[in-house]
Amino acid sequence: MLEFYFSYGGVLKRLRSGALGGEMDRLAEHFFRLGYKRASAKIYLSRIARFSRFAGTRCGPMPIHQDVVDSYLGAFTTDTPRIGAVSALGHARRVAPERFIIAVPSEEDDPDAPLLASFSDYLHRVRGLEPNTREGVLLGGRRFLDWCRHHHPGQDIEALTAKQVLAAVEYRLSLSTTSGSRTAATSHIRTFLRFLYWAGRHHQDLARVVPRTPSWRLAHLPPRLAWDDVRHAIDAIGATTPVGIRDRAVLLLLATTGIRNGELRAIRLRDIDWRTGEVFVRRTKGKRDRVVPLLEETGAALADYILRARPKVDSPYLFLSFTPPMGPFKCAAPVSRIVRKRLRHGGVELGRVAGAHLLRHSLATQLVGQRRPINEGLSGILCGGPVSSVEEPLAKDDGELCLCLDPFPRRPFPLLGRVVKNEI
């Protein structure tokens, strides 16, 4: 079953090594049965394999003690990877509890297990939520039940009152530090209370008493880079190797068009109109197609990549990975790694958010700084259509856009004729 997610022999051998190597096929089948997307399942399997190799050096084929797990988790210096590792190990313990000395609690030990199992089925069959989303909502439901059991021991869920719900919400909000976490906490409690009413576990719809936390989109400026820093980072990429030529084309396309990570990975060779200098972007976030202008320098970099650096494999996609087996990028992580690597190499100090979307935010900031109208000028290039009435439309010719994107000057297409000739 592991071959469904990984095909390279060396990767399969590495995954099947370590303390949990013999359970990796079962874990792969577990993620497939739960309906995890391929990219998400591969991330979980890689995290489990990393722990498996660590545990193999500590206990070998013997059952894994909790001290080994604590030692592994304690090696992380930041919260995000530690939380991901905990989630992955939770799957491993559920699939192979015999490999751990401290197994996960059974339904007999966990009085909330039957209710949460019904809640999970409701989220899957009625709400249609994806596995990752279900896990977050289930965690919110479990935390709500834990609070009820701690503050009102022995009380049945049917006796829950609005006053108790408000007290639980107030407690969860006191632990939240951001507007996003506060919104998620109240949303999860509200979803769980709706389930109780839907399933007949409570005679009232207590979800109506849960207050909505104020959260305004775009209330804060997104992280962005100075336009000179973007230019400097792109100029620092050496176009002497195939990888460097590809990475330069990737950053130029992201920086001058503002397309998203997934949109870049979905571009095919036939989506580039070399004669008009446009890129056709298919099925964007808004479920509609759009066309973005292609500046001369960006087009020249793409032409150079196609003619000199692109792997000679049978694939319709524009950007390909140089890691065997060569093919299109299957997830967002490789593109984000390229952006982070090249920005750091260019001397740009990066914060917590430093992926492909950082260049999109930087382009939007540059356009606003050049007094482009937000209604169509900005949304036209980044989103594919106007948001409201138009006062000053973005020029169809990319000359005006090029002026906004200084220091990305107009340059001739040195390889354009060869690319168009090859297309014909």
GROMACS .gro file of C-alpha atoms in nm:
model
  424
    1MET     CA    1   0.000   0.000   0.000
    2LEU     CA    2   0.296   0.231   0.060
    3GLU     CA    3   0.369   0.224  -0.314
    4PHE     CA    4   0.045   0.415  -0.373
    5TYR     CA    5   0.208   0.725  -0.219
    6PHE     CA    6   0.577   0.672  -0.297
    7SER     CA    7   0.740   0.518  -0.602
    8TYR     CA    8   1.114   0.581  -0.562
    9GLY     CA    9   1.291   0.269  -0.432
   10GLY     CA   10   1.526   0.453  -0.200
   11VAL     CA   11   1.239   0.639  -0.037
   12LEU     CA   12   1.042   0.317   0.017
   13LYS     CA   13   1.345   0.151   0.175
   14ARG     CA   14   1.396   0.444   0.408
   15LEU     CA   15   1.029   0.452   0.507
   16ARG     CA   16   1.029   0.081   0.592
   17SER     CA   17   1.330   0.113   0.821
   18GLY     CA   18   1.323   0.190   1.191
   19ALA     CA   19   1.105   0.083   1.481
   20LEU     CA   20   0.777   0.125   1.288
   21GLY     CA   21   0.906   0.012   0.948
   22GLY     CA   22   0.691  -0.299   0.949
   23GLU     CA   23   0.376  -0.095   1.015
   24MET     CA   24   0.416   0.164   0.740
   25ASP     CA   25   0.198  -0.025   0.491
   26ARG     CA   26  -0.077  -0.049   0.750
   27LEU     CA   27  -0.046   0.322   0.816
   28ALA     CA   28  -0.065   0.398   0.444
   29GLU     CA   29  -0.382   0.189   0.420
   30HIS     CA   30  -0.517   0.374   0.726
   31PHE     CA   31  -0.479   0.716   0.560
   32PHE     CA   32  -0.623   0.586   0.234
   33ARG     CA   33  -0.927   0.444   0.412
   34LEU     CA   34  -0.989   0.771   0.597
   35GLY     CA   35  -0.990   0.961   0.269
   36TYR     CA   36  -0.682   1.176   0.324
   37LYS     CA   37  -0.557   1.360   0.021
   38ARG     CA   38  -0.240   1.215  -0.124
   39ALA     CA   39  -0.021   1.511  -0.031
   40SER     CA   40  -0.148   1.513   0.330
   41ALA     CA   41  -0.100   1.137   0.370
   42LYS     CA   42   0.258   1.164   0.242
   43ILE     CA   43   0.335   1.434   0.498
   44TYR     CA   44   0.199   1.218   0.782
   45LEU     CA   45   0.386   0.909   0.661
   46SER     CA   46   0.711   1.106   0.635
   47ARG     CA   47   0.670   1.236   0.990
   48ILE     CA   48   0.604   0.887   1.123
   49ALA     CA   49   0.905   0.749   0.933
   50ARG     CA   50   1.126   1.020   1.085
   51PHE     CA   51   1.016   0.917   1.433
   52SER     CA   52   1.055   0.550   1.339
   53ARG     CA   53   1.423   0.597   1.258
   54PHE     CA   54   1.473   0.791   1.582
   55ALA     CA   55   1.300   0.520   1.789
   56GLY     CA   56   1.498   0.249   1.608
   57THR     CA   57   1.821   0.390   1.746
   58ARG     CA   58   1.676   0.397   2.099
   59CYS     CA   59   1.481   0.073   2.141
   60GLY     CA   60   1.529  -0.128   1.822
   61PRO     CA   61   1.255  -0.388   1.768
   62MET     CA   62   1.129  -0.359   2.127
   63PRO     CA   63   0.802  -0.177   2.210
   64ILE     CA   64   0.841   0.200   2.217
   65HIS     CA   65   0.835   0.350   2.565
   66GLN     CA   66   0.681   0.687   2.640
   67ASP     CA   67   1.024   0.823   2.733
   68VAL     CA   68   1.136   0.772   2.371
   69VAL     CA   69   0.834   0.966   2.247
   70ASP     CA   70   0.897   1.249   2.495
   71SER     CA   71   1.264   1.263   2.400
   72TYR     CA   72   1.176   1.290   2.031
   73LEU     CA   73   0.915   1.562   2.083
   74GLY     CA   74   1.147   1.753   2.315
   75ALA     CA   75   1.403   1.789   2.035
   76PHE     CA   76   1.177   2.031   1.845
   77THR     CA   77   1.255   2.394   1.910
   78THR     CA   78   0.931   2.541   1.772
   79ASP     CA   79   0.565   2.457   1.824
   80THR     CA   80   0.453   2.397   1.465
   81PRO     CA   81   0.665   2.087   1.386
   82ARG     CA   82   0.606   1.951   1.735
   83ILE     CA   83   0.228   1.972   1.691
   84GLY     CA   84   0.257   1.801   1.354
   85ALA     CA   85   0.466   1.521   1.506
   86VAL     CA   86   0.215   1.471   1.788
   87SER     CA   87  -0.069   1.442   1.537
   88ALA     CA   88   0.126   1.191   1.327
   89LEU     CA   89   0.217   0.981   1.630
   90GLY     CA   90  -0.149   0.976   1.729
   91HIS     CA   91  -0.225   0.798   1.402
   92ALA     CA   92   0.062   0.554   1.460
   93ARG     CA   93  -0.066   0.467   1.807
   94ARG     CA   94  -0.417   0.408   1.681
   95VAL     CA   95  -0.302   0.181   1.399
   96ALA     CA   96  -0.030  -0.009   1.586
   97PRO     CA   97  -0.099   0.021   1.963
   98GLU     CA   98   0.100  -0.299   2.026
   99ARG     CA   99   0.420  -0.118   1.926
  100PHE     CA  100   0.380   0.131   2.212
  101ILE     CA  101   0.402   0.046   2.580
  102ILE     CA  102   0.140   0.311   2.658
  103ALA     CA  103  -0.143   0.246   2.414
  104VAL     CA  104  -0.419   0.490   2.335
  105PRO     CA  105  -0.722   0.471   2.563
  106SER     CA  106  -0.993   0.229   2.456
  107GLU     CA  107  -1.359   0.322   2.436
  108GLU     CA  108  -1.412   0.168   2.779
  109ASP     CA  109  -1.152   0.404   2.928
  110ASP     CA  110  -1.283   0.705   2.740
  111PRO     CA  111  -1.651   0.773   2.822
  112ASP     CA  112  -1.672   1.036   2.545
  113ALA     CA  113  -1.555   0.800   2.270
  114PRO     CA  114  -1.903   0.686   2.151
  115LEU     CA  115  -2.035   1.044   2.139
  116LEU     CA  116  -1.726   1.171   1.958
  117ALA     CA  117  -1.746   0.879   1.713
  118SER     CA  118  -2.103   0.982   1.629
  119PHE     CA  119  -1.988   1.343   1.601
  120SER     CA  120  -1.713   1.239   1.358
  121ASP     CA  121  -1.962   1.046   1.146
  122TYR     CA  122  -2.190   1.351   1.143
  123LEU     CA  123  -1.906   1.575   1.028
  124HIS     CA  124  -1.817   1.330   0.753
  125ARG     CA  125  -2.159   1.224   0.622
  126VAL     CA  126  -2.373   1.528   0.697
  127ARG     CA  127  -2.130   1.819   0.685
  128GLY     CA  128  -1.894   1.664   0.428
  129LEU     CA  129  -1.575   1.784   0.598
  130GLU     CA  130  -1.230   1.666   0.496
  131PRO     CA  131  -1.029   1.453   0.745
  132ASN     CA  132  -0.793   1.733   0.850
  133THR     CA  133  -1.084   1.968   0.915
  134ARG     CA  134  -1.272   1.698   1.105
  135GLU     CA  135  -0.974   1.649   1.336
  136GLY     CA  136  -0.977   2.015   1.435
  137VAL     CA  137  -1.351   2.023   1.500
  138LEU     CA  138  -1.336   1.695   1.694
  139LEU     CA  139  -1.059   1.838   1.911
  140GLY     CA  140  -1.281   2.139   1.986
  141GLY     CA  141  -1.569   1.907   2.081
  142ARG     CA  142  -1.345   1.699   2.307
  143ARG     CA  143  -1.214   2.011   2.481
  144PHE     CA  144  -1.571   2.127   2.541
  145LEU     CA  145  -1.664   1.788   2.692
  146ASP     CA  146  -1.350   1.790   2.910
  147TRP     CA  147  -1.445   2.132   3.044
  148CYS     CA  148  -1.799   2.013   3.122
  149ARG     CA  149  -1.673   1.703   3.301
  150HIS     CA  150  -1.420   1.903   3.504
  151HIS     CA  151  -1.659   2.181   3.611
  152HIS     CA  152  -1.981   1.979   3.630
  153PRO     CA  153  -1.884   1.621   3.719
  154GLY     CA  154  -2.159   1.365   3.691
  155GLN     CA  155  -2.391   1.590   3.489
  156ASP     CA  156  -2.542   1.438   3.177
  157ILE     CA  157  -2.501   1.622   2.849
  158GLU     CA  158  -2.880   1.653   2.819
  159ALA     CA  159  -2.882   1.878   3.127
  160LEU     CA  160  -2.645   2.131   2.970
  161THR     CA  161  -2.764   2.491   3.011
  162ALA     CA  162  -2.699   2.812   2.819
  163LYS     CA  163  -2.516   2.959   3.119
  164GLN     CA  164  -2.274   2.666   3.123
  165VAL     CA  165  -2.216   2.699   2.749
  166LEU     CA  166  -2.128   3.067   2.787
  167ALA     CA  167  -1.888   2.983   3.071
  168ALA     CA  168  -1.716   2.721   2.854
  169VAL     CA  169  -1.688   2.967   2.566
  170GLU     CA  170  -1.543   3.232   2.796
  171TYR     CA  171  -1.282   2.983   2.918
  172ARG     CA  172  -1.181   2.881   2.564
  173LEU     CA  173  -1.154   3.244   2.455
  174SER     CA  174  -0.929   3.319   2.752
  175LEU     CA  175  -0.680   3.065   2.616
  176SER     CA  176  -0.684   3.206   2.262
  177THR     CA  177  -0.427   3.466   2.162
  178THR     CA  178  -0.526   3.552   1.805
  179SER     CA  179  -0.847   3.644   1.630
  180GLY     CA  180  -0.819   3.330   1.416
  181SER     CA  181  -0.792   3.095   1.715
  182ARG     CA  182  -1.082   3.270   1.890
  183THR     CA  183  -1.301   3.235   1.581
  184ALA     CA  184  -1.206   2.867   1.547
  185ALA     CA  185  -1.279   2.794   1.915
  186THR     CA  186  -1.630   2.939   1.903
  187SER     CA  187  -1.700   2.780   1.564
  188HIS     CA  188  -1.604   2.433   1.691
  189ILE     CA  189  -1.824   2.467   2.000
  190ARG     CA  190  -2.112   2.593   1.787
  191THR     CA  191  -2.077   2.297   1.548
  192PHE     CA  192  -2.072   2.049   1.837
  193LEU     CA  193  -2.386   2.200   1.994
  194ARG     CA  194  -2.565   2.187   1.658
  195PHE     CA  195  -2.477   1.818   1.640
  196LEU     CA  196  -2.622   1.755   1.986
  197TYR     CA  197  -2.951   1.912   1.881
  198TRP     CA  198  -2.951   1.735   1.541
  199ALA     CA  199  -2.882   1.395   1.701
  200GLY     CA  200  -3.147   1.437   1.970
  201ARG     CA  201  -2.890   1.450   2.251
  202HIS     CA  202  -3.028   1.785   2.369
  203HIS     CA  203  -3.375   1.936   2.341
  204GLN     CA  204  -3.248   2.290   2.266
  205ASP     CA  205  -3.025   2.434   1.995
  206LEU     CA  206  -2.769   2.588   2.228
  207ALA     CA  207  -2.551   2.689   1.933
  208ARG     CA  208  -2.754   3.009   1.914
  209VAL     CA  209  -2.621   3.133   2.248
  210VAL     CA  210  -2.255   3.105   2.140
  211PRO     CA  211  -2.139   3.461   2.059
  212ARG     CA  212  -1.963   3.538   1.736
  213THR     CA  213  -1.616   3.678   1.786
  214PRO     CA  214  -1.530   3.987   1.580
  215SER     CA  215  -1.285   3.902   1.305
  216TRP     CA  216  -1.239   4.124   1.003
  217ARG     CA  217  -1.062   4.003   0.693
  218LEU     CA  218  -0.762   4.210   0.588
  219ALA     CA  219  -0.769   4.402   0.916
  220HIS     CA  220  -0.389   4.383   0.920
  221LEU     CA  221  -0.139   4.431   0.642
  222PRO     CA  222  -0.009   4.097   0.515
  223PRO     CA  223   0.366   4.023   0.525
  224ARG     CA  224   0.540   4.163   0.218
  225LEU     CA  225   0.885   4.250   0.089
  226ALA     CA  226   1.029   4.572  -0.042
  227TRP     CA  227   1.030   4.567  -0.419
  228ASP     CA  228   1.406   4.636  -0.432
  229ASP     CA  229   1.463   4.327  -0.215
  230VAL     CA  230   1.264   4.115  -0.460
  231ARG     CA  231   1.471   4.250  -0.748
  232HIS     CA  232   1.797   4.189  -0.563
  233ALA     CA  233   1.701   3.830  -0.474
  234ILE     CA  234   1.614   3.750  -0.837
  235ASP     CA  235   1.937   3.908  -0.964
  236ALA     CA  236   2.134   3.695  -0.717
  237ILE     CA  237   2.015   3.371  -0.882
  238GLY     CA  238   2.286   3.239  -1.109
  239ALA     CA  239   2.151   3.127  -1.447
  240THR     CA  240   2.438   2.886  -1.507
  241THR     CA  241   2.272   2.562  -1.394
  242PRO     CA  242   1.935   2.408  -1.491
  243VAL     CA  243   1.810   2.448  -1.135
  244GLY     CA  244   1.913   2.813  -1.123
  245ILE     CA  245   1.746   2.885  -1.459
  246ARG     CA  246   1.424   2.721  -1.340
  247ASP     CA  247   1.425   2.896  -1.003
  248ARG     CA  248   1.480   3.235  -1.165
  249ALA     CA  249   1.185   3.178  -1.398
  250VAL     CA  250   0.969   3.067  -1.102
  251LEU     CA  251   1.045   3.377  -0.895
  252LEU     CA  252   1.002   3.613  -1.189
  253LEU     CA  253   0.665   3.463  -1.278
  254LEU     CA  254   0.543   3.476  -0.918
  255ALA     CA  255   0.670   3.829  -0.858
  256THR     CA  256   0.541   3.991  -1.178
  257THR     CA  257   0.203   3.815  -1.213
  258GLY     CA  258   0.101   3.747  -0.852
  259ILE     CA  259  -0.025   3.398  -0.930
  260ARG     CA  260  -0.070   3.154  -0.645
  261ASN     CA  261   0.139   2.848  -0.569
  262GLY     CA  262  -0.118   2.602  -0.701
  263GLU     CA  263  -0.181   2.813  -1.012
  264LEU     CA  264   0.189   2.811  -1.095
  265ARG     CA  265   0.209   2.434  -1.058
  266ALA     CA  266  -0.095   2.391  -1.284
  267ILE     CA  267   0.043   2.596  -1.577
  268ARG     CA  268   0.093   2.387  -1.890
  269LEU     CA  269   0.314   2.464  -2.185
  270ARG     CA  270   0.014   2.542  -2.404
  271ASP     CA  271  -0.114   2.798  -2.153
  272ILE     CA  272   0.154   3.050  -2.257
  273ASP     CA  273   0.063   3.274  -2.550
  274TRP     CA  274   0.404   3.388  -2.672
  275ARG     CA  275   0.270   3.622  -2.939
  276THR     CA  276   0.045   3.828  -2.711
  277GLY     CA  277   0.262   3.792  -2.400
  278GLU     CA  278  -0.003   3.637  -2.175
  279VAL     CA  279  -0.041   3.336  -1.946
  280PHE     CA  280  -0.372   3.157  -1.921
  281VAL     CA  281  -0.441   3.056  -1.559
  282ARG     CA  282  -0.697   2.778  -1.524
  283ARG     CA  283  -0.946   2.707  -1.245
  284THR     CA  284  -0.819   2.954  -0.991
  285LYS     CA  285  -0.930   2.991  -0.631
  286GLY     CA  286  -1.249   3.159  -0.748
  287LYS     CA  287  -1.328   2.862  -0.980
  288ARG     CA  288  -1.278   3.070  -1.292
  289ASP     CA  289  -1.009   3.111  -1.555
  290ARG     CA  290  -0.813   3.431  -1.607
  291VAL     CA  291  -0.528   3.575  -1.813
  292VAL     CA  292  -0.226   3.751  -1.661
  293PRO     CA  293   0.019   3.971  -1.855
  294LEU     CA  294   0.369   3.840  -1.920
  295LEU     CA  295   0.646   4.098  -1.898
  296GLU     CA  296   0.935   4.068  -2.143
  297GLU     CA  297   1.192   3.977  -1.882
  298THR     CA  298   0.966   3.709  -1.736
  299GLY     CA  299   0.892   3.570  -2.083
  300ALA     CA  300   1.262   3.561  -2.168
  301ALA     CA  301   1.333   3.370  -1.845
  302LEU     CA  302   1.056   3.119  -1.925
  303ALA     CA  303   1.186   3.075  -2.280
  304ASP     CA  304   1.540   3.023  -2.150
  305TYR     CA  305   1.413   2.761  -1.905
  306ILE     CA  306   1.211   2.572  -2.168
  307LEU     CA  307   1.490   2.565  -2.425
  308ARG     CA  308   1.794   2.512  -2.202
  309ALA     CA  309   1.695   2.369  -1.865
  310ARG     CA  310   1.357   2.194  -1.866
  311PRO     CA  311   1.395   1.814  -1.825
  312LYS     CA  312   1.325   1.620  -2.144
  313VAL     CA  313   1.031   1.421  -2.009
  314ASP     CA  314   0.684   1.365  -2.146
  315SER     CA  315   0.484   1.606  -1.929
  316PRO     CA  316   0.249   1.888  -2.033
  317TYR     CA  317   0.329   2.096  -1.724
  318LEU     CA  318   0.564   2.394  -1.743
  319PHE     CA  319   0.766   2.357  -1.425
  320LEU     CA  320   0.915   2.019  -1.338
  321SER     CA  321   1.114   1.883  -1.047
  322PHE     CA  322   1.474   1.777  -1.104
  323THR     CA  323   1.448   1.515  -0.828
  324PRO     CA  324   1.387   1.162  -0.964
  325PRO     CA  325   1.135   1.063  -1.074
  326MET     CA  326   1.123   1.388  -1.271
  327GLY     CA  327   0.775   1.531  -1.311
  328PRO     CA  328   0.547   1.816  -1.206
  329PHE     CA  329   0.540   1.946  -0.850
  330LYS     CA  330   0.279   1.740  -0.664
  331CYS     CA  331   0.227   1.976  -0.370
  332ALA     CA  332   0.293   2.333  -0.261
  333ALA     CA  333   0.598   2.262  -0.044
  334PRO     CA  334   0.864   2.240  -0.323
  335VAL     CA  335   0.766   2.577  -0.472
  336SER     CA  336   0.767   2.741  -0.128
  337ARG     CA  337   1.111   2.591  -0.059
  338ILE     CA  338   1.242   2.739  -0.385
  339VAL     CA  339   1.113   3.084  -0.287
  340ARG     CA  340   1.256   3.068   0.065
  341LYS     CA  341   1.592   2.939  -0.054
  342ARG     CA  342   1.635   3.207  -0.320
  343LEU     CA  343   1.518   3.491  -0.096
  344ARG     CA  344   1.760   3.389   0.180
  345HIS     CA  345   2.039   3.356  -0.076
  346GLY     CA  346   1.962   3.711  -0.184
  347GLY     CA  347   2.008   3.838   0.170
  348VAL     CA  348   1.638   3.891   0.248
  349GLU     CA  349   1.541   3.847   0.613
  350LEU     CA  350   1.234   3.626   0.630
  351GLY     CA  351   0.971   3.606   0.900
  352ARG     CA  352   0.732   3.328   0.989
  353VAL     CA  353   0.545   3.350   0.657
  354ALA     CA  354   0.785   3.308   0.366
  355GLY     CA  355   0.636   3.114   0.077
  356ALA     CA  356   0.512   3.184  -0.272
  357HIS     CA  357   0.225   3.395  -0.135
  358LEU     CA  358   0.478   3.641   0.005
  359LEU     CA  359   0.560   3.751  -0.351
  360ARG     CA  360   0.189   3.788  -0.428
  361HIS     CA  361   0.148   4.019  -0.128
  362SER     CA  362   0.457   4.212  -0.234
  363LEU     CA  363   0.316   4.266  -0.583
  364ALA     CA  364  -0.016   4.385  -0.442
  365THR     CA  365   0.164   4.629  -0.213
  366GLN     CA  366   0.370   4.758  -0.505
  367LEU     CA  367   0.060   4.815  -0.719
  368VAL     CA  368  -0.116   4.997  -0.436
  369GLY     CA  369   0.197   5.206  -0.380
  370GLN     CA  370   0.185   5.307  -0.746
  371ARG     CA  371  -0.175   5.427  -0.688
  372ARG     CA  372  -0.336   5.153  -0.893
  373PRO     CA  373  -0.714   5.132  -0.822
  374ILE     CA  374  -0.804   4.842  -0.596
  375ASN     CA  375  -1.141   4.773  -0.764
  376GLU     CA  376  -1.018   4.655  -1.104
  377GLY     CA  377  -0.654   4.748  -1.140
  378LEU     CA  378  -0.548   4.530  -0.850
  379SER     CA  379  -0.815   4.262  -0.856
  380GLY     CA  380  -0.793   4.238  -1.233
  381ILE     CA  381  -0.437   4.109  -1.232
  382LEU     CA  382  -0.445   3.915  -0.903
  383CYS     CA  383  -0.799   3.776  -0.903
  384GLY     CA  384  -0.911   3.787  -1.263
  385GLY     CA  385  -1.200   4.031  -1.246
  386PRO     CA  386  -1.341   4.349  -1.096
  387VAL     CA  387  -1.475   4.364  -0.746
  388SER     CA  388  -1.687   4.673  -0.787
  389SER     CA  389  -1.735   4.963  -1.028
  390VAL     CA  390  -1.432   5.067  -1.229
  391GLU     CA  391  -1.278   5.411  -1.217
  392GLU     CA  392  -0.941   5.347  -1.381
  393PRO     CA  393  -0.908   5.009  -1.552
  394LEU     CA  394  -0.576   4.832  -1.580
  395ALA     CA  395  -0.431   4.873  -1.927
  396LYS     CA  396  -0.451   4.569  -2.152
  397ASP     CA  397  -0.102   4.646  -2.276
  398ASP     CA  398   0.157   4.558  -2.015
  399GLY     CA  399   0.344   4.885  -2.067
  400GLU     CA  400   0.163   5.060  -1.784
  401LEU     CA  401   0.198   4.755  -1.562
  402CYS     CA  402   0.571   4.751  -1.636
  403LEU     CA  403   0.600   5.108  -1.511
  404CYS     CA  404   0.430   5.003  -1.188
  405LEU     CA  405   0.668   4.712  -1.149
  406ASP     CA  406   0.986   4.916  -1.175
  407PRO     CA  407   1.265   4.793  -1.130
  408PHE     CA  408   1.143   4.522  -1.372
  409PRO     CA  409   1.210   4.713  -1.699
  410ARG     CA  410   1.093   4.617  -2.046
  411ARG     CA  411   1.345   4.397  -2.222
  412PRO     CA  412   1.333   4.216  -2.556
  413PHE     CA  413   1.257   3.846  -2.590
  414PRO     CA  414   1.594   3.704  -2.701
  415LEU     CA  415   1.455   3.350  -2.736
  416LEU     CA  416   1.094   3.423  -2.825
  417GLY     CA  417   1.131   3.342  -3.195
  418ARG     CA  418   1.272   2.998  -3.122
  419VAL     CA  419   0.995   2.913  -2.875
  420VAL     CA  420   0.718   3.022  -3.115
  421LYS     CA  421   0.885   2.830  -3.394
  422ASN     CA  422   0.898   2.518  -3.178
  423GLU     CA  423   0.528   2.562  -3.093
  424ILE     CA  424   0.437   2.573  -3.463
   0.00000   0.00000   0.00000
